[in-house]
């Protein structure tokens, strides 16, 4: 009888220990699942940030290209304006000469 009681008590204590161990394992599993979820969310945030950085890099490149084209066009327009200014000055000189000749012949 005594040996049976001891055996039952030992089995009961072992069952309690197993239940505690299972509870601990379940808690660890829940913690691990939460950690995996947070890690996954962090990876999504990182991917979003990386995509945003790439968009910024592309926009910066596009802005740089647009600026280069604008500067080139501006240089070309300056050159054209300078040519037009010289042509206008030349025409004004000729016009002044014609006016001068016309006013002398009318005198």
CSV table of C-alpha atoms in Angstrom, one decimal:
chain,number,residue,atom,x,y,z
A,1,UNK,CA,0.0,0.0,0.0
A,2,UNK,CA,2.8,2.4,1.0
A,3,UNK,CA,4.7,1.7,-2.2
A,4,UNK,CA,1.6,2.3,-4.3
A,5,UNK,CA,1.0,5.7,-2.5
A,6,UNK,CA,4.6,6.7,-3.2
A,7,UNK,CA,4.3,5.6,-6.8
A,8,UNK,CA,1.0,7.5,-7.3
A,9,UNK,CA,2.5,10.6,-5.6
A,10,UNK,CA,5.6,10.3,-7.9
A,11,UNK,CA,3.4,9.9,-11.0
A,12,UNK,CA,1.3,12.8,-9.9
A,13,UNK,CA,4.4,15.0,-9.3
A,14,UNK,CA,5.8,13.9,-12.7
A,15,UNK,CA,2.5,14.8,-14.4
A,16,UNK,CA,2.5,18.2,-12.7
A,17,UNK,CA,6.1,18.7,-13.8
A,18,UNK,CA,5.2,17.7,-17.4
A,19,UNK,CA,2.2,20.1,-17.3
A,20,UNK,CA,4.5,22.9,-16.1
A,21,UNK,CA,7.0,22.1,-18.8
A,22,UNK,CA,4.2,22.1,-21.5
A,23,UNK,CA,2.9,25.5,-20.2
A,24,UNK,CA,6.5,26.8,-20.4
A,25,UNK,CA,6.9,25.5,-23.9
A,26,UNK,CA,3.6,27.1,-25.0
A,27,UNK,CA,4.6,30.4,-23.5
A,28,UNK,CA,7.9,30.2,-25.3
A,29,UNK,CA,6.1,29.3,-28.6
A,30,UNK,CA,3.8,32.4,-28.2
A,31,UNK,CA,6.8,34.6,-27.5
A,32,UNK,CA,8.6,33.1,-30.5
A,33,UNK,CA,5.5,33.7,-32.7
A,34,UNK,CA,5.3,37.4,-31.5
A,35,UNK,CA,9.0,37.8,-32.2
A,36,UNK,CA,8.6,36.4,-35.8
A,37,UNK,CA,5.6,38.7,-36.4
A,38,UNK,CA,7.6,41.7,-35.2
A,39,UNK,CA,10.5,40.7,-37.3
A,40,UNK,CA,8.2,40.3,-40.4
A,41,UNK,CA,6.7,43.8,-39.7
A,42,UNK,CA,10.2,45.2,-39.4
A,43,UNK,CA,11.2,43.6,-42.7
A,44,UNK,CA,8.1,45.2,-44.4
A,45,UNK,CA,9.0,48.6,-43.0
A,46,UNK,CA,12.5,48.2,-44.2
A,47,UNK,CA,11.3,47.2,-47.7
A,48,UNK,CA,9.0,50.3,-47.7
A,49,UNK,CA,11.8,52.6,-46.6
A,50,UNK,CA,14.2,51.1,-49.2
A,51,UNK,CA,11.6,51.6,-52.0
A,52,UNK,CA,11.1,55.2,-50.8
A,53,UNK,CA,14.8,55.8,-50.9
A,54,UNK,CA,15.0,54.3,-54.5
A,55,UNK,CA,12.2,56.7,-55.5
A,56,UNK,CA,14.1,59.6,-54.1
A,57,UNK,CA,17.3,58.5,-55.8
A,58,UNK,CA,15.4,58.3,-59.1
A,59,UNK,CA,13.7,61.7,-58.6
A,60,UNK,CA,17.1,63.2,-57.7
A,61,UNK,CA,18.6,61.8,-60.9
A,62,UNK,CA,15.6,63.0,-63.0
A,63,UNK,CA,15.9,66.5,-61.4
A,64,UNK,CA,19.6,66.5,-62.2
A,65,UNK,CA,19.0,65.5,-65.8
A,66,UNK,CA,16.3,68.2,-66.1
A,67,UNK,CA,18.6,70.8,-64.6
A,68,UNK,CA,21.4,69.8,-67.1
A,69,UNK,CA,19.0,70.1,-70.0
A,70,UNK,CA,17.7,73.4,-68.8
A,71,UNK,CA,21.2,74.8,-68.4
A,72,UNK,CA,22.1,73.6,-71.9
A,73,UNK,CA,19.0,75.1,-73.3
A,74,UNK,CA,19.7,78.4,-71.5
A,75,UNK,CA,23.3,78.5,-72.9
A,76,UNK,CA,21.9,77.9,-76.4
A,77,UNK,CA,19.3,80.7,-75.9
A,78,UNK,CA,22.0,83.1,-74.6
A,79,UNK,CA,24.0,82.4,-77.7
A,80,UNK,CA,21.0,83.0,-80.0
A,81,UNK,CA,20.1,86.2,-78.1
A,82,UNK,CA,23.7,87.4,-78.5
A,83,UNK,CA,23.5,86.7,-82.3
A,84,UNK,CA,20.2,88.5,-82.5
A,85,UNK,CA,21.5,91.5,-80.5
A,86,UNK,CA,24.5,91.8,-82.8
A,87,UNK,CA,22.2,91.6,-85.9
A,88,UNK,CA,19.9,94.2,-84.4
A,89,UNK,CA,22.9,96.5,-83.7
A,90,UNK,CA,24.1,96.0,-87.3
A,91,UNK,CA,20.7,96.9,-88.7
A,92,UNK,CA,20.4,99.9,-86.4
A,93,UNK,CA,23.7,101.1,-87.7
A,94,UNK,CA,22.6,100.6,-91.3
A,95,UNK,CA,19.3,102.4,-90.6
A,96,UNK,CA,21.2,105.3,-89.0
A,97,UNK,CA,23.4,105.5,-92.1
A,98,UNK,CA,20.3,105.5,-94.4
A,99,UNK,CA,18.7,108.2,-92.3
A,100,UNK,CA,21.9,110.2,-92.5
A,101,UNK,CA,22.2,109.9,-96.2
A,102,UNK,CA,18.5,110.6,-96.8
A,103,UNK,CA,18.6,113.7,-94.6
A,104,UNK,CA,21.7,115.0,-96.4
A,105,UNK,CA,20.1,114.5,-99.8
A,106,UNK,CA,17.0,116.3,-98.7
A,107,UNK,CA,18.9,119.4,-97.6
